[in-house]
């Protein structure tokens, strides 16, 4: 367990260092006048675990939540899983307020998820739709693309609200 | 099941291969292998990367317009299963493929052959028209074989020396 955690932290640390190095190199690049706008970002994307900040893509009022527990999954949550999260940032007049503990369904994950035909999907960011304990979404609209893995997980309501199904 | 095309290199992606990246504006990028995926992450433009089909088509290295490409258009209406239709389609795919690859090979061969024949014709024409700039027309009238440098000329030395310069 500790070894697992240690390896996880080392991975996180390495990616953080990698990010820092990239930032430093890009800063140096711009200071030298070289207009290279990209940095090699060969990041290892991992699970959604405790302290992961996710974007909220419905109109429930919250903007950013931090995962405090991934239900199901020793290493963390993936695309289509539910998590328990704490609201860190919210719209001033919304259904949920800052500091509230909510359930959420991960609709977009940067870590690739294997599909049953053998291919893999990955999204641009980590996004979540807030739900209640029964699994019904709190908001009435969902923004951005959602995967059709949600159908298998019985989150049909979210699929119907979605604008685009990946 | 659908056979897709790689966004970067335009090769076919068979089921079970590759990674699909969905951007937040719901645009889906499919990649056949990690080489294409990594190039995409580096923000390289496939039209500038020499080994991609996009570059080759853009720079005229490969065939762009042909009637065989019409058969491969993406169709979104599912067809009702009919055994005869399926059989005929499979046979047609084979023949169309053969025809297309033959035409593509011809295109590349034509491109590689170069412009030797055309240059030769142009050279002959130029020689015929403007040899008067080099040699006096009275000299040419004496011996018409002087006009083409390839032909061995039985003339005095100074004239023979002039001929290599015309090329």
GROMACS .gro file of C-alpha atoms in nm:
model
  333
    1UNK     CA    1   0.000   0.000   0.000
    2UNK     CA    2   0.275   0.238   0.104
    3UNK     CA    3   0.486   0.124  -0.188
    4UNK     CA    4   0.191   0.181  -0.416
    5UNK     CA    5   0.137   0.527  -0.275
    6UNK     CA    6   0.508   0.602  -0.300
    7UNK     CA    7   0.514   0.502  -0.666
    8UNK     CA    8   0.205   0.715  -0.725
    9UNK     CA    9   0.364   1.016  -0.557
   10UNK     CA   10   0.685   0.961  -0.755
   11UNK     CA   11   0.484   0.955  -1.076
   12UNK     CA   12   0.303   1.270  -0.970
   13UNK     CA   13   0.630   1.425  -0.864
   14UNK     CA   14   0.792   1.337  -1.192
   15UNK     CA   15   0.507   1.485  -1.392
   16UNK     CA   16   0.516   1.798  -1.172
   17UNK     CA   17   0.890   1.827  -1.220
   18UNK     CA   18   0.842   1.766  -1.588
   19UNK     CA   19   0.585   2.044  -1.594
   20UNK     CA   20   0.818   2.274  -1.404
   21UNK     CA   21   1.106   2.193  -1.635
   22UNK     CA   22   0.885   2.259  -1.934
   23UNK     CA   23   0.782   2.593  -1.788
   24UNK     CA   24   1.142   2.687  -1.718
   25UNK     CA   25   1.256   2.586  -2.063
   26UNK     CA   26   0.970   2.771  -2.229
   27UNK     CA   27   1.044   3.081  -2.016
   28UNK     CA   28   1.408   3.064  -2.115
   29UNK     CA   29   1.303   3.015  -2.473
   30UNK     CA   30   1.085   3.326  -2.473
   31UNK     CA   31   1.349   3.530  -2.297
   32UNK     CA   32   1.596   3.429  -2.567
   33UNK     CA   33   1.354   3.547  -2.827
   34UNK     CA   34   1.285   3.201  -2.973
   35UNK     CA   35   0.918   3.181  -3.063
   36UNK     CA   36   0.869   2.808  -2.995
   37UNK     CA   37   0.518   2.789  -2.865
   38UNK     CA   38   0.508   2.419  -2.772
   39UNK     CA   39   0.678   2.210  -2.507
   40UNK     CA   40   0.703   1.834  -2.525
   41UNK     CA   41   0.424   1.730  -2.291
   42UNK     CA   42   0.458   1.353  -2.268
   43UNK     CA   43   0.252   1.344  -1.951
   44UNK     CA   44   0.139   1.021  -1.798
   45UNK     CA   45  -0.227   1.070  -1.728
   46UNK     CA   46  -0.355   0.878  -1.427
   47UNK     CA   47  -0.668   0.818  -1.229
   48UNK     CA   48  -0.886   1.070  -1.053
   49UNK     CA   49  -0.800   1.039  -0.687
   50UNK     CA   50  -0.819   1.239  -0.367
   51UNK     CA   51  -0.729   1.605  -0.416
   52UNK     CA   52  -0.794   1.596  -0.789
   53UNK     CA   53  -0.964   1.914  -0.899
   54UNK     CA   54  -1.228   1.863  -1.164
   55UNK     CA   55  -1.429   2.098  -1.377
   56UNK     CA   56  -1.806   2.095  -1.336
   57UNK     CA   57  -1.989   2.092  -1.667
   58UNK     CA   58  -2.348   2.134  -1.571
   59UNK     CA   59  -2.553   2.426  -1.447
   60UNK     CA   60  -2.581   2.310  -1.089
   61UNK     CA   61  -2.393   2.617  -0.964
   62UNK     CA   62  -2.053   2.471  -0.886
   63UNK     CA   63  -1.751   2.547  -1.097
   64UNK     CA   64  -1.469   2.342  -0.950
   65UNK     CA   65  -1.481   2.044  -0.718
   66UNK     CA   66  -1.207   1.852  -0.548
   67UNK     CA   67  -1.238   1.476  -0.530
   68UNK     CA   68  -1.229   1.338  -0.180
   69UNK     CA   69  -1.310   0.978  -0.251
   70UNK     CA   70  -1.333   0.763  -0.560
   71UNK     CA   71  -1.606   0.508  -0.510
   72UNK     CA   72  -1.505   0.179  -0.668
   73UNK     CA   73  -1.142   0.149  -0.763
   74UNK     CA   74  -0.837   0.114  -0.548
   75UNK     CA   75  -0.621   0.341  -0.758
   76UNK     CA   76  -0.883   0.599  -0.836
   77UNK     CA   77  -1.176   0.685  -1.054
   78UNK     CA   78  -1.183   0.670  -1.431
   79UNK     CA   79  -1.417   0.773  -1.706
   80UNK     CA   80  -1.776   0.694  -1.608
   81UNK     CA   81  -1.714   0.634  -1.237
   82UNK     CA   82  -1.877   0.822  -0.951
   83UNK     CA   83  -1.681   1.018  -0.697
   84UNK     CA   84  -1.748   1.208  -0.380
   85UNK     CA   85  -1.627   1.562  -0.409
   86UNK     CA   86  -1.616   1.886  -0.217
   87UNK     CA   87  -1.718   2.205  -0.393
   88UNK     CA   88  -1.426   2.445  -0.405
   89UNK     CA   89  -1.561   2.713  -0.634
   90UNK     CA   90  -1.921   2.799  -0.710
   91UNK     CA   91  -2.138   3.052  -0.886
   92UNK     CA   92  -2.282   3.305  -0.641
   93UNK     CA   93  -2.643   3.201  -0.685
   94UNK     CA   94  -2.655   2.831  -0.758
   95UNK     CA   95  -2.807   2.519  -0.623
   96UNK     CA   96  -2.484   2.408  -0.460
   97UNK     CA   97  -2.264   2.625  -0.247
   98UNK     CA   98  -1.895   2.623  -0.171
   99UNK     CA   99  -1.791   2.365   0.082
  100UNK     CA  100  -2.074   2.126   0.013
  101UNK     CA  101  -1.998   1.757  -0.022
  102UNK     CA  102  -2.152   1.618  -0.339
  103UNK     CA  103  -2.151   1.310  -0.556
  104UNK     CA  104  -2.034   1.338  -0.914
  105UNK     CA  105  -2.004   1.132  -1.230
  106UNK     CA  106  -1.683   1.166  -1.427
  107UNK     CA  107  -1.780   1.252  -1.785
  108UNK     CA  108  -1.441   1.348  -1.923
  109UNK     CA  109  -1.106   1.213  -1.817
  110UNK     CA  110  -0.763   1.287  -1.951
  111UNK     CA  111  -0.664   0.927  -1.889
  112UNK     CA  112  -0.748   0.697  -2.176
  113UNK     CA  113  -1.016   0.439  -2.127
  114UNK     CA  114  -1.034   0.123  -2.333
  115UNK     CA  115  -1.345   0.063  -2.539
  116UNK     CA  116  -1.492  -0.278  -2.604
  117UNK     CA  117  -1.377  -0.273  -2.967
  118UNK     CA  118  -1.015  -0.241  -2.857
  119UNK     CA  119  -0.959   0.129  -2.921
  120UNK     CA  120  -0.898   0.390  -2.655
  121UNK     CA  121  -1.056   0.727  -2.589
  122UNK     CA  122  -0.921   1.022  -2.404
  123UNK     CA  123  -1.048   1.372  -2.348
  124UNK     CA  124  -0.884   1.707  -2.302
  125UNK     CA  125  -0.960   1.763  -1.935
  126UNK     CA  126  -1.119   1.612  -1.625
  127UNK     CA  127  -1.484   1.702  -1.595
  128UNK     CA  128  -1.767   1.592  -1.370
  129UNK     CA  129  -2.145   1.621  -1.358
  130UNK     CA  130  -2.291   1.655  -1.009
  131UNK     CA  131  -2.551   1.400  -0.912
  132UNK     CA  132  -2.749   1.313  -0.603
  133UNK     CA  133  -2.719   0.989  -0.410
  134UNK     CA  134  -2.960   0.814  -0.647
  135UNK     CA  135  -2.756   0.908  -0.952
  136UNK     CA  136  -2.991   1.171  -1.097
  137UNK     CA  137  -2.812   1.486  -1.213
  138UNK     CA  138  -2.866   1.799  -1.005
  139UNK     CA  139  -2.834   2.037  -1.298
  140UNK     CA  140  -3.050   2.060  -1.606
  141UNK     CA  141  -2.788   2.108  -1.876
  142UNK     CA  142  -2.459   1.944  -1.959
  143UNK     CA  143  -2.189   2.117  -2.160
  144UNK     CA  144  -1.929   1.965  -2.387
  145UNK     CA  145  -1.896   1.614  -2.522
  146UNK     CA  146  -1.970   1.307  -2.308
  147UNK     CA  147  -1.870   0.949  -2.377
  148UNK     CA  148  -2.121   0.675  -2.440
  149UNK     CA  149  -1.960   0.469  -2.167
  150UNK     CA  150  -2.222   0.633  -1.944
  151UNK     CA  151  -2.493   0.424  -2.102
  152UNK     CA  152  -2.344   0.106  -1.966
  153UNK     CA  153  -2.314   0.267  -1.624
  154UNK     CA  154  -2.684   0.352  -1.636
  155UNK     CA  155  -2.641   0.730  -1.644
  156UNK     CA  156  -2.891   0.768  -1.920
  157UNK     CA  157  -3.024   1.101  -1.792
  158UNK     CA  158  -2.685   1.264  -1.839
  159UNK     CA  159  -2.667   1.128  -2.194
  160UNK     CA  160  -3.004   1.279  -2.278
  161UNK     CA  161  -2.896   1.617  -2.143
  162UNK     CA  162  -2.568   1.609  -2.329
  163UNK     CA  163  -2.517   1.817  -2.638
  164UNK     CA  164  -2.267   1.586  -2.798
  165UNK     CA  165  -2.194   1.219  -2.738
  166UNK     CA  166  -1.837   1.121  -2.822
  167UNK     CA  167  -1.773  -0.140  -3.715
  168UNK     CA  168  -1.618   0.125  -3.925
  169UNK     CA  169  -1.270   0.158  -4.069
  170UNK     CA  170  -1.147   0.508  -3.990
  171UNK     CA  171  -0.867   0.722  -4.124
  172UNK     CA  172  -0.586   0.852  -3.910
  173UNK     CA  173  -0.611   1.228  -3.868
  174UNK     CA  174  -0.239   1.276  -3.902
  175UNK     CA  175  -0.111   1.034  -4.163
  176UNK     CA  176  -0.440   0.935  -4.332
  177UNK     CA  177  -0.373   0.566  -4.305
  178UNK     CA  178  -0.659   0.329  -4.224
  179UNK     CA  179  -0.731   0.245  -3.862
  180UNK     CA  180  -0.864  -0.106  -3.818
  181UNK     CA  181  -1.070  -0.197  -3.510
  182UNK     CA  182  -0.860  -0.243  -3.201
  183UNK     CA  183  -0.589  -0.002  -3.303
  184UNK     CA  184  -0.507   0.350  -3.209
  185UNK     CA  185  -0.628   0.620  -2.976
  186UNK     CA  186  -0.922   0.851  -3.014
  187UNK     CA  187  -0.884   1.199  -2.869
  188UNK     CA  188  -1.197   1.404  -2.807
  189UNK     CA  189  -1.136   1.775  -2.775
  190UNK     CA  190  -1.367   1.993  -2.570
  191UNK     CA  191  -1.526   2.137  -2.881
  192UNK     CA  192  -1.638   1.778  -2.956
  193UNK     CA  193  -1.397   1.732  -3.246
  194UNK     CA  194  -1.267   1.376  -3.256
  195UNK     CA  195  -0.913   1.304  -3.363
  196UNK     CA  196  -0.828   0.946  -3.444
  197UNK     CA  197  -0.471   0.827  -3.459
  198UNK     CA  198  -0.345   0.503  -3.600
  199UNK     CA  199  -0.042   0.474  -3.374
  200UNK     CA  200   0.150   0.661  -3.111
  201UNK     CA  201   0.383   0.813  -3.370
  202UNK     CA  202   0.096   1.015  -3.516
  203UNK     CA  203  -0.043   1.085  -3.170
  204UNK     CA  204   0.287   1.220  -3.043
  205UNK     CA  205   0.330   1.436  -3.349
  206UNK     CA  206  -0.016   1.576  -3.290
  207UNK     CA  207   0.071   1.656  -2.929
  208UNK     CA  208   0.379   1.837  -3.055
  209UNK     CA  209   0.136   2.050  -3.255
  210UNK     CA  210   0.293   1.958  -3.586
  211UNK     CA  211   0.098   2.037  -3.898
  212UNK     CA  212   0.052   1.720  -4.105
  213UNK     CA  213   0.069   1.926  -4.421
  214UNK     CA  214   0.430   2.004  -4.340
  215UNK     CA  215   0.539   1.660  -4.228
  216UNK     CA  216   0.688   1.483  -4.523
  217UNK     CA  217   0.571   1.127  -4.470
  218UNK     CA  218   0.201   1.202  -4.433
  219UNK     CA  219  -0.054   1.161  -4.709
  220UNK     CA  220  -0.165   1.519  -4.655
  221UNK     CA  221   0.181   1.648  -4.750
  222UNK     CA  222   0.210   1.416  -5.046
  223UNK     CA  223  -0.127   1.515  -5.184
  224UNK     CA  224  -0.062   1.883  -5.127
  225UNK     CA  225   0.273   1.873  -5.306
  226UNK     CA  226   0.150   1.664  -5.595
  227UNK     CA  227   0.354   1.357  -5.509
  228UNK     CA  228   0.046   1.136  -5.497
  229UNK     CA  229  -0.267   1.125  -5.707
  230UNK     CA  230  -0.536   1.361  -5.582
  231UNK     CA  231  -0.829   1.343  -5.822
  232UNK     CA  232  -0.951   1.013  -5.954
  233UNK     CA  233  -1.283   0.847  -6.005
  234UNK     CA  234  -1.178   0.554  -5.783
  235UNK     CA  235  -1.180   0.786  -5.481
  236UNK     CA  236  -1.554   0.838  -5.520
  237UNK     CA  237  -1.618   0.481  -5.410
  238UNK     CA  238  -1.462   0.545  -5.071
  239UNK     CA  239  -1.686   0.829  -4.964
  240UNK     CA  240  -1.820   0.815  -4.610
  241UNK     CA  241  -2.181   0.705  -4.604
  242UNK     CA  242  -2.389   0.761  -4.295
  243UNK     CA  243  -2.698   0.566  -4.394
  244UNK     CA  244  -2.681   0.202  -4.293
  245UNK     CA  245  -2.760  -0.039  -4.573
  246UNK     CA  246  -3.003  -0.324  -4.529
  247UNK     CA  247  -2.815  -0.652  -4.532
  248UNK     CA  248  -2.839  -0.830  -4.862
  249UNK     CA  249  -2.613  -1.123  -4.931
  250UNK     CA  250  -2.574  -1.057  -5.302
  251UNK     CA  251  -2.497  -0.692  -5.247
  252UNK     CA  252  -2.234  -0.785  -4.991
  253UNK     CA  253  -2.075  -1.037  -5.225
  254UNK     CA  254  -2.065  -0.792  -5.513
  255UNK     CA  255  -1.927  -0.518  -5.289
  256UNK     CA  256  -1.645  -0.740  -5.171
  257UNK     CA  257  -1.553  -0.829  -5.528
  258UNK     CA  258  -1.575  -0.465  -5.630
  259UNK     CA  259  -1.348  -0.357  -5.345
  260UNK     CA  260  -1.080  -0.591  -5.475
  261UNK     CA  261  -1.094  -0.467  -5.833
  262UNK     CA  262  -1.121  -0.100  -5.739
  263UNK     CA  263  -0.820  -0.139  -5.514
  264UNK     CA  264  -0.620  -0.294  -5.795
  265UNK     CA  265  -0.719  -0.021  -6.038
  266UNK     CA  266  -0.641   0.254  -5.791
  267UNK     CA  267  -0.300   0.120  -5.697
  268UNK     CA  268  -0.215   0.075  -6.064
  269UNK     CA  269  -0.312   0.434  -6.137
  270UNK     CA  270  -0.118   0.564  -5.839
  271UNK     CA  271   0.193   0.376  -5.949
  272UNK     CA  272   0.154   0.524  -6.296
  273UNK     CA  273   0.125   0.871  -6.149
  274UNK     CA  274   0.446   0.829  -5.952
  275UNK     CA  275   0.625   0.678  -6.252
  276UNK     CA  276   0.521   0.970  -6.469
  277UNK     CA  277   0.641   1.211  -6.205
  278UNK     CA  278   0.978   1.036  -6.175
  279UNK     CA  279   1.036   1.007  -6.550
  280UNK     CA  280   1.120   1.372  -6.561
  281UNK     CA  281   1.106   1.617  -6.839
  282UNK     CA  282   1.386   1.474  -7.055
  283UNK     CA  283   1.170   1.425  -7.362
  284UNK     CA  284   1.020   1.772  -7.334
  285UNK     CA  285   1.360   1.931  -7.282
  286UNK     CA  286   1.496   1.749  -7.585
  287UNK     CA  287   1.213   1.877  -7.801
  288UNK     CA  288   1.261   2.229  -7.670
  289UNK     CA  289   1.634   2.211  -7.737
  290UNK     CA  290   1.581   2.097  -8.096
  291UNK     CA  291   1.333   2.377  -8.157
  292UNK     CA  292   1.563   2.638  -8.009
  293UNK     CA  293   1.850   2.510  -8.218
  294UNK     CA  294   1.642   2.531  -8.533
  295UNK     CA  295   1.515   2.881  -8.462
  296UNK     CA  296   1.809   3.065  -8.314
  297UNK     CA  297   2.117   2.900  -8.457
  298UNK     CA  298   2.147   3.210  -8.672
  299UNK     CA  299   2.256   3.397  -8.359
  300UNK     CA  300   2.563   3.181  -8.338
  301UNK     CA  301   2.643   3.095  -8.694
  302UNK     CA  302   2.606   3.295  -9.005
  303UNK     CA  303   2.319   3.172  -9.224
  304UNK     CA  304   2.545   3.151  -9.528
  305UNK     CA  305   2.757   2.886  -9.356
  306UNK     CA  306   2.447   2.683  -9.269
  307UNK     CA  307   2.321   2.691  -9.626
  308UNK     CA  308   2.642   2.526  -9.746
  309UNK     CA  309   2.609   2.232  -9.517
  310UNK     CA  310   2.268   2.180  -9.358
  311UNK     CA  311   2.398   1.901  -9.135
  312UNK     CA  312   2.563   2.168  -8.920
  313UNK     CA  313   2.237   2.251  -8.748
  314UNK     CA  314   2.232   1.950  -8.514
  315UNK     CA  315   2.542   1.905  -8.300
  316UNK     CA  316   2.501   1.531  -8.261
  317UNK     CA  317   2.572   1.458  -8.622
  318UNK     CA  318   2.937   1.419  -8.700
  319UNK     CA  319   3.046   1.714  -8.907
  320UNK     CA  320   3.315   1.697  -9.173
  321UNK     CA  321   3.418   2.062  -9.157
  322UNK     CA  322   3.719   2.262  -9.073
  323UNK     CA  323   3.840   2.280  -8.714
  324UNK     CA  324   3.708   2.621  -8.593
  325UNK     CA  325   3.347   2.529  -8.677
  326UNK     CA  326   3.371   2.194  -8.495
  327UNK     CA  327   3.489   2.375  -8.186
  328UNK     CA  328   3.188   2.605  -8.186
  329UNK     CA  329   2.940   2.325  -8.172
  330UNK     CA  330   2.980   2.208  -7.807
  331UNK     CA  331   2.914   2.566  -7.693
  332UNK     CA  332   2.564   2.571  -7.837
  333UNK     CA  333   2.435   2.312  -7.594
   0.00000   0.00000   0.00000
